[in-house]
Amino acid sequence: MAYDFDLFVIGAGSGGVRCARIAASHGARVGVAESSHWGGTCVNLGCVPKKLMVQASTYGADVRDSHGFGWDTQPGHHDWVALIAAKDREISRLNGIYVSMLENAGVRLFTGHARLDDAHTLSIGPSTLDPDAAPRRITARRIVIAVGSTPFVPDLPGIEHAITSDQAFHLPRRPERVCIVGGGYIGVEFAGIFAGLGSTVDLVYRPHQPLRGFDADLRAALHEAIDLRGIRQHRGTTPTAIERRADGGFVVTLNHGDPIETDCVFFATGRRPKVAQLGLEEVGVRTVSGGRIVVDRHSQTSVEGIYAIGDVTNRLNLTPVAIAEGHILADHLFADSVREWSFATTPKAVFFSPPASSVGLSEEEAARNGAVDIYLSRFRPMRNTLGGSPQRTVMKLVVDQASQKVVGAHMLGDDAPEIMQGLAIAVTAGLTKQDWDRTIGIHPTSAEEFVTMRTRTRETPHTPA
Ligand code: NDP
């Protein structure tokens, strides 16, 4: 049978765009449908606008710290509306770049909501991006579902009053008081953004420390850093209700502790695959808990010829991972060789100020495989000696005792994500502590500490799960 396309991608986010472009570069006839934002969550409602807002939130501390260096700069007024407008201009520039990248690669673009009719047929109907789009039917030999995820909020009385990250990027004004629920990536990052721009922030989360799953020393360091920023942390706590008051404010009741009075309730309680109205069930694409599409090692779903990549598969929900999955799939389908990536050593970063970043195993994870040597350093970075901030930098290496390979690196401090990107190469390459030790540092930097930690801080015995 002759199909309209060799490959049709549903969703023009990070993973979908990469998959479409690489497949087209291999000579495939490729189409892509997008229902709301070219570039997807990362570009429009995620990483990119978030990073711009984190940047905006750091200048107040810069002004304060500059006094120690002889400046008499005074903090000024921050214009939220100007920030959002500037951010939106940059995002719309990036939207245009995504569209032209796809067009230049020879990919055909469709605006609208795509739905599967069968394993080789799609219907594309109107969507927010193109409400007047005429319905179209398209056939494709292979289909890739790359629709991403959407914020999840738990069901509790008054939850309709809460916003999520989707709205946080477009608030008409900055709330004076914000109550953020969730101690994961988004909760921690937005707590830093709002606090840096002058809001009073309450951060409510269930565990004892933020960032479940990260290394315990990094979590403890982040907890301290959040405190230093004046953010009120409500640990081991969950909200039970949200009530709207006559003055427009809100009261958040907690399972223990005093209720929180606030102007904005922001839930950052995870994301779920965006699988609604895709026709998955009708076509037989298998999903499990929370809508996650089940895929094999080639990203193929339970239906032959239908693939899924990125957050919709809920493997490791990070932009560079979705990009790698899309690239690998396009190579697998249309090229002779497949580029390889090391997913096990995917570096991660949480853009608080100061940021936290990790690559490889936490101490706890590494100890499940065997005894580990721990190298831990806490120091006052040079900027803070004159600047006056009591914030310390924390660095940690986790070394497998038997092989002496550095299996994990963790840092909280200025530029941690920039430093960790370089260290990720060493951890991915499986270099030993001796290799790190014979590397000469760059002086004076914080990063040099990673190659000068000579004395083992402690030994952690093999602790099987
Ligand atoms: P996370 O999974 O990082 O964190 C979710 C938080 O919500 C956790 O603290 C979790 O608590 C809490 N939570 C979940 N359910 C409930 C509930 N019913 N009641 C109270 N608390 C609850 O999700 P985020 O929303 O922060 O971010 C979504 C994803 O987006 C991330 O996992 C990441 O993949 C991606 N992301 C990546 C970024 C980056 O790379 N810098 C930045 C932002 C997002 P508990 O720990 O107890 O489960």
XYZ file of C-alpha atoms and ligand atoms in Angstrom:
513
model
C 0.000 0.000 0.000
C 1.225 3.528 -0.778
C 1.287 5.798 2.245
C 1.342 9.599 2.338
C 4.410 9.473 4.599
C 7.154 7.024 5.584
C 6.991 8.464 9.103
C 4.451 10.671 10.831
C 5.281 12.222 14.207
C 2.550 13.367 16.578
C 3.942 16.185 18.691
C 6.637 18.730 17.796
C 8.417 18.829 21.155
C 12.085 18.069 21.776
C 11.860 14.343 20.978
C 9.419 14.596 18.076
C 11.312 17.364 16.304
C 14.635 15.508 16.541
C 13.077 12.265 15.320
C 11.381 14.015 12.360
C 14.509 15.940 11.328
C 16.871 12.963 11.520
C 14.427 10.691 9.694
C 14.084 13.314 6.936
C 17.867 13.646 6.737
C 18.006 9.883 6.101
C 15.703 10.382 3.111
C 12.339 9.480 4.664
C 9.147 11.371 3.730
C 8.174 12.822 7.110
C 5.174 14.729 8.467
C 4.649 16.166 11.935
C 1.506 17.445 13.674
C 1.512 19.905 16.577
C -1.610 20.955 18.466
C -0.407 23.763 20.708
C 3.247 24.908 20.695
C 6.042 24.358 18.184
C 8.984 23.171 20.282
C 6.730 21.577 22.928
C 6.871 21.910 26.697
C 10.619 22.508 27.020
C 10.627 25.571 24.785
C 7.246 27.007 25.699
C 6.255 25.982 29.222
C 9.348 24.379 30.684
C 13.148 24.457 30.591
C 13.683 27.545 28.426
C 11.284 30.083 30.011
C 12.153 28.648 33.445
C 15.869 29.265 32.922
C 15.182 32.843 31.800
C 13.109 33.401 34.920
C 15.799 31.856 37.136
C 18.255 34.270 35.557
C 15.896 37.178 36.307
C 15.627 36.069 39.926
C 19.387 36.192 40.642
C 20.062 39.919 40.151
C 18.795 40.974 43.597
C 21.418 38.779 45.305
C 24.061 40.070 42.870
C 23.275 43.653 43.898
C 23.481 42.730 47.595
C 26.770 40.818 47.174
C 28.319 43.577 45.055
C 28.550 45.801 48.171
C 31.366 43.611 49.524
C 33.286 44.404 46.336
C 32.970 48.156 46.764
C 29.797 48.902 44.811
C 27.045 51.016 46.339
C 24.376 49.651 43.967
C 20.840 49.760 45.373
C 18.145 47.186 44.612
C 15.574 48.556 42.188
C 12.004 47.617 41.352
C 11.445 44.432 39.366
C 8.900 44.700 36.548
C 7.198 41.295 36.241
C 5.167 42.321 33.194
C 8.340 43.381 31.379
C 10.006 40.065 32.216
C 7.073 37.998 30.949
C 6.884 40.085 27.752
C 10.639 39.739 27.102
C 10.478 36.023 27.817
C 7.506 35.617 25.444
C 9.354 37.460 22.666
C 12.270 35.078 23.022
C 9.966 32.043 23.053
C 8.181 33.182 19.918
C 11.587 33.658 18.219
C 12.417 30.064 19.181
C 9.025 28.829 17.897
C 9.930 30.296 14.513
C 13.332 28.592 14.607
C 11.705 25.218 15.303
C 9.313 25.662 12.382
C 12.088 26.670 9.988
C 14.385 23.847 11.188
C 11.661 21.343 10.349
C 10.803 22.968 7.015
C 14.471 23.191 6.020
C 14.821 19.492 6.777
C 11.976 18.816 4.332
C 9.412 17.828 6.978
C 5.747 18.669 6.223
C 4.057 20.518 9.078
C 0.432 20.175 10.180
C -1.182 22.263 12.891
C -3.979 20.508 14.737
C -4.814 17.634 17.047
C -3.877 14.232 15.625
C -5.757 11.083 16.542
C -5.068 7.499 15.515
C -7.763 5.834 13.410
C -5.767 2.658 12.838
C -2.096 1.606 12.809
C -1.446 3.586 9.612
C -4.108 6.303 9.558
C -4.471 9.569 11.459
C -7.133 12.245 11.553
C -5.966 15.786 12.193
C -8.601 18.150 13.557
C -8.765 21.651 15.012
C -6.708 22.528 18.102
C -5.782 25.624 20.119
C -2.990 26.356 17.639
C -5.395 26.270 14.697
C -9.061 26.285 15.806
C -10.305 26.605 12.209
C -8.197 23.804 10.755
C -10.121 21.705 8.253
C -10.104 18.021 9.281
C -7.578 15.949 7.311
C -6.834 12.215 7.010
C -3.263 11.107 6.608
C -1.673 7.720 6.122
C 1.829 6.759 7.237
C 3.887 3.595 7.180
C 5.119 4.318 10.699
C 3.789 6.628 13.391
C 5.660 8.102 16.364
C 3.764 9.343 19.415
C 5.790 12.155 21.002
C 3.048 14.115 22.756
C 4.843 14.648 26.078
C 3.219 15.120 29.457
C 0.963 17.486 31.328
C 0.922 18.635 34.982
C -0.758 16.288 37.443
C -2.617 17.601 40.477
C -4.043 15.424 43.247
C -7.728 15.547 44.035
C -8.448 17.591 47.168
C -11.110 20.115 48.166
C -10.447 23.457 46.476
C -7.855 22.102 43.995
C -9.581 24.152 41.266
C -7.988 27.248 42.873
C -4.453 25.945 42.273
C -2.261 26.801 39.310
C 0.444 24.611 37.789
C 3.627 25.478 35.897
C 1.495 25.934 32.749
C -0.075 29.069 34.264
C 2.960 30.187 36.281
C 4.708 31.327 33.106
C 1.895 33.753 32.298
C 0.659 35.182 35.590
C -0.508 38.760 35.000
C 1.375 39.918 38.112
C 3.819 38.415 40.582
C 2.008 37.216 43.704
C 3.343 38.703 46.944
C 2.868 35.338 48.684
C 3.108 31.947 46.975
C 2.488 28.509 48.441
C 4.180 25.845 46.329
C 3.259 22.189 46.818
C 5.853 19.607 45.711
C 9.542 19.321 46.515
C 10.655 18.047 43.101
C 12.322 19.845 40.205
C 9.537 22.328 39.480
C 8.634 23.090 43.114
C 12.240 23.839 44.067
C 13.011 25.828 40.921
C 9.926 28.043 41.157
C 10.437 28.541 44.907
C 13.811 30.041 43.976
C 12.344 32.152 41.164
C 9.545 33.695 43.226
C 11.761 34.238 46.299
C 14.419 35.893 44.148
C 11.873 38.265 42.649
C 10.604 39.288 46.083
C 7.685 36.992 46.927
C 7.229 35.299 50.295
C 7.352 31.576 49.549
C 6.029 28.559 51.460
C 7.273 25.232 50.080
C 5.244 22.197 51.125
C 6.561 18.696 50.467
C 6.043 15.144 51.691
C 9.551 13.797 52.338
C 11.996 14.983 54.995
C 14.216 16.577 52.314
C 13.418 17.942 48.848
C 14.302 16.088 45.610
C 13.470 12.484 46.413
C 15.809 10.170 44.538
C 18.836 12.490 44.586
C 21.926 11.852 46.752
C 21.217 12.350 50.477
C 24.078 14.836 51.019
C 22.901 16.886 48.039
C 19.332 16.886 49.366
C 20.523 18.017 52.796
C 22.642 20.767 51.217
C 19.697 21.929 49.123
C 17.451 21.962 52.171
C 19.925 24.281 53.898
C 20.229 26.473 50.797
C 16.442 26.835 50.564
C 16.379 27.917 54.221
C 19.131 30.461 53.578
C 17.023 31.992 50.817
C 14.285 32.662 53.401
C 11.833 30.165 51.887
C 9.649 28.536 54.546
C 9.862 24.770 54.194
C 7.040 22.570 55.447
C 8.617 19.136 55.343
C 6.805 15.833 55.748
C 3.609 17.734 55.011
C 0.722 17.460 52.544
C -2.086 19.908 51.879
C -5.595 18.717 52.681
C -7.722 21.597 51.342
C -7.575 24.995 49.650
C -10.106 27.638 50.483
C -10.685 30.900 48.657
C -11.202 33.943 50.858
C -13.420 36.949 50.189
C -10.337 39.205 49.744
C -9.087 37.058 46.844
C -6.437 35.278 48.892
C -6.309 31.570 49.751
C -5.863 29.426 52.841
C -4.076 26.097 52.430
C -4.837 23.600 55.187
C -2.108 21.059 55.909
C -2.209 17.571 57.427
C -0.274 19.079 60.324
C 0.938 22.537 61.260
C -0.672 25.931 60.852
C -2.658 26.708 57.700
C -0.839 28.872 55.131
C -2.332 32.170 53.997
C -1.261 33.003 50.493
C -2.077 34.825 47.244
C -1.262 31.947 44.914
C -1.348 28.168 45.326
C 1.001 26.442 42.903
C 0.978 22.648 42.568
C 4.183 21.072 41.240
C 3.225 17.494 41.988
C 4.554 15.686 38.952
C 3.463 15.236 35.355
C 1.519 12.525 33.541
C 1.646 11.340 29.907
C -0.650 13.431 27.686
C -2.498 10.511 26.132
C -6.111 11.729 26.171
C -7.985 11.674 22.844
C -5.229 10.005 20.876
C -7.313 6.910 20.093
C -4.723 4.646 21.765
C -7.200 2.199 23.251
C -9.165 1.818 20.012
C -6.001 1.028 18.065
C -4.657 -1.281 20.808
C -1.645 0.733 22.023
C -0.982 -0.557 25.538
C -0.710 1.905 28.393
C -0.104 1.311 32.095
C -0.342 3.356 35.296
C -1.074 7.018 34.682
C -1.287 6.520 30.895
C 2.378 5.636 30.289
C 2.788 4.041 26.848
C 4.648 0.746 27.103
C 7.509 0.418 24.596
C 10.226 -2.113 23.817
C 13.940 -1.318 23.504
C 13.337 0.102 20.017
C 10.593 2.431 21.334
C 7.932 0.337 19.588
C 4.543 0.162 21.299
C 2.347 -2.931 21.508
C 1.194 -2.146 17.937
C 3.691 -2.863 15.174
C 4.674 0.308 13.319
C 3.554 2.652 16.139
C 6.366 4.018 18.304
C 6.513 6.323 21.328
C 9.334 8.514 22.673
C 9.849 11.095 25.423
C 7.712 11.816 28.492
C 4.746 9.860 27.134
C 6.758 6.690 27.854
C 7.738 7.954 31.328
C 11.259 6.494 31.185
C 13.566 9.361 32.178
C 11.601 12.548 31.621
C 14.291 15.004 30.603
C 14.611 16.961 27.352
C 18.023 15.598 26.278
C 16.774 12.053 26.886
C 13.716 12.615 24.662
C 16.030 14.062 21.994
C 18.306 11.023 22.202
C 15.321 8.646 22.031
C 14.022 10.447 18.929
C 17.431 10.388 17.253
C 18.009 6.690 18.005
C 14.557 5.783 16.674
C 15.072 7.699 13.408
C 18.468 6.007 12.939
C 16.992 2.609 13.769
C 14.175 3.007 11.221
C 16.001 4.729 8.355
C 19.802 4.359 8.706
C 22.346 1.568 8.782
C 24.044 2.633 11.998
C 22.517 3.775 15.275
C 24.202 6.394 17.429
C 24.563 5.221 21.031
C 23.921 7.167 24.222
C 24.663 6.306 27.854
C 21.292 6.800 29.533
C 22.601 5.369 32.818
C 24.873 8.387 33.261
C 22.373 11.072 32.249
C 23.360 14.215 34.178
C 20.621 16.137 35.969
C 20.298 19.688 37.215
C 17.857 21.572 39.392
C 18.065 25.277 38.690
C 17.710 26.683 42.180
C 20.130 29.460 43.191
C 22.602 27.979 43.837
C 21.821 25.078 41.511
C 22.148 21.380 42.334
C 23.479 18.912 39.802
C 24.356 15.228 39.669
C 25.664 12.540 37.389
C 25.721 8.809 37.999
C 24.833 7.031 41.217
C 23.955 8.413 44.622
C 25.870 6.972 47.590
C 22.858 4.819 48.488
C 22.484 3.443 44.933
C 26.209 2.737 44.586
C 26.375 0.948 47.946
C 23.786 -1.533 46.674
C 26.440 -2.791 44.223
C 29.369 -2.906 46.658
C 31.373 -0.874 49.197
C 32.018 2.747 48.202
C 34.546 5.431 49.098
C 33.037 8.867 49.668
C 34.875 12.144 49.104
C 32.947 15.133 50.390
C 33.925 18.793 50.409
C 32.109 21.823 51.798
C 33.632 25.242 51.326
C 32.831 28.904 50.982
C 33.220 29.870 47.318
C 35.498 32.847 46.665
C 32.647 35.120 45.598
C 30.978 34.696 48.986
C 34.105 35.612 50.988
C 33.761 39.285 50.023
C 30.138 39.078 48.928
C 29.108 37.995 52.399
C 26.626 35.235 51.604
C 26.969 32.362 54.088
C 26.064 29.906 51.285
C 28.575 27.059 51.012
C 29.360 24.920 48.011
C 29.059 21.161 48.463
C 30.829 18.621 46.254
C 30.780 14.867 46.494
C 32.358 11.938 44.691
C 31.090 8.384 45.003
C 33.809 5.844 44.151
C 33.258 2.118 43.743
C 35.810 0.664 46.151
C 36.676 -2.482 44.210
C 37.255 -0.874 40.793
C 38.057 2.659 42.043
C 35.781 3.982 39.271
C 34.049 7.278 40.032
C 30.408 6.186 39.715
C 28.736 9.376 40.957
C 29.449 13.121 41.208
C 27.190 15.609 42.968
C 27.375 19.344 43.541
C 25.394 22.205 44.995
C 26.908 25.558 44.162
C 27.273 28.230 41.508
C 27.656 26.806 37.996
C 27.048 23.234 39.184
C 25.200 22.226 35.953
C 27.960 23.696 33.761
C 30.613 21.819 35.752
C 28.614 18.586 35.851
C 28.263 18.479 32.064
C 32.047 18.104 31.809
C 32.257 15.618 34.661
C 29.523 13.540 33.004
C 32.047 12.633 30.284
C 34.478 11.268 32.902
C 31.742 9.312 34.684
C 30.355 7.987 31.378
C 33.860 6.950 30.336
C 34.229 5.018 33.615
C 37.413 6.798 34.683
C 38.966 5.889 38.028
C 39.681 8.123 40.999
C 43.363 7.926 40.007
C 42.445 9.388 36.579
C 40.627 12.241 38.299
C 43.590 12.728 40.683
C 46.111 13.077 37.870
C 44.009 15.778 36.221
C 45.380 19.260 36.898
C 42.930 21.822 38.221
C 42.096 25.295 36.931
C 42.927 27.810 39.630
C 41.143 29.581 41.196
C 37.821 27.856 40.509
C 35.332 25.842 42.526
C 35.535 23.075 39.937
C 39.185 22.332 40.755
C 38.009 20.875 44.055
C 36.691 17.871 42.095
C 40.279 16.920 41.133
C 41.907 17.808 44.452
C 39.792 15.816 46.916
C 42.574 13.514 48.125
C 41.364 12.292 51.516
C 38.481 9.862 51.748
C 35.730 11.270 53.978
C 34.181 7.890 54.780
C 33.693 4.365 53.594
C 30.178 3.027 53.090
C 29.806 -0.750 53.296
C 28.020 -2.867 50.691
C 24.327 -2.434 51.508
C 22.204 -4.636 49.225
C 18.646 -3.354 48.670
P 8.797 15.678 40.424
O 8.465 14.255 40.188
O 10.190 16.136 40.289
O 8.306 16.077 41.890
C 6.966 15.916 42.262
C 6.791 16.367 43.680
O 5.396 16.330 43.976
C 7.478 15.477 44.690
O 7.924 16.269 45.761
C 6.338 14.547 45.135
O 6.503 14.068 46.428
C 5.177 15.523 45.116
N 3.871 14.876 45.013
C 3.459 13.983 44.083
N 2.171 13.646 44.297
C 1.773 14.336 45.383
C 0.565 14.400 46.109
N -0.509 13.678 45.753
N 0.499 15.197 47.194
C 1.584 15.929 47.572
N 2.767 15.912 46.922
C 2.853 15.122 45.845
O 7.798 16.478 39.478
P 7.765 18.006 39.038
O 6.323 18.323 38.868
O 8.600 18.854 39.904
O 8.457 17.963 37.620
C 7.939 17.061 36.630
C 9.054 16.492 35.808
O 9.506 17.470 34.900
C 10.303 16.101 36.593
O 10.203 14.816 37.140
C 11.361 16.176 35.537
O 11.323 14.971 34.827
C 10.890 17.308 34.652
N 11.580 18.582 34.967
C 12.928 18.668 34.818
C 13.586 19.832 35.097
C 15.062 19.914 34.953
O 15.652 19.054 34.320
N 15.716 20.915 35.558
C 12.878 21.033 35.544
C 11.463 20.820 35.705
C 10.858 19.642 35.412
P 7.259 12.685 46.737
O 8.708 12.957 46.565
O 6.841 12.394 48.130
O 6.717 11.681 45.738
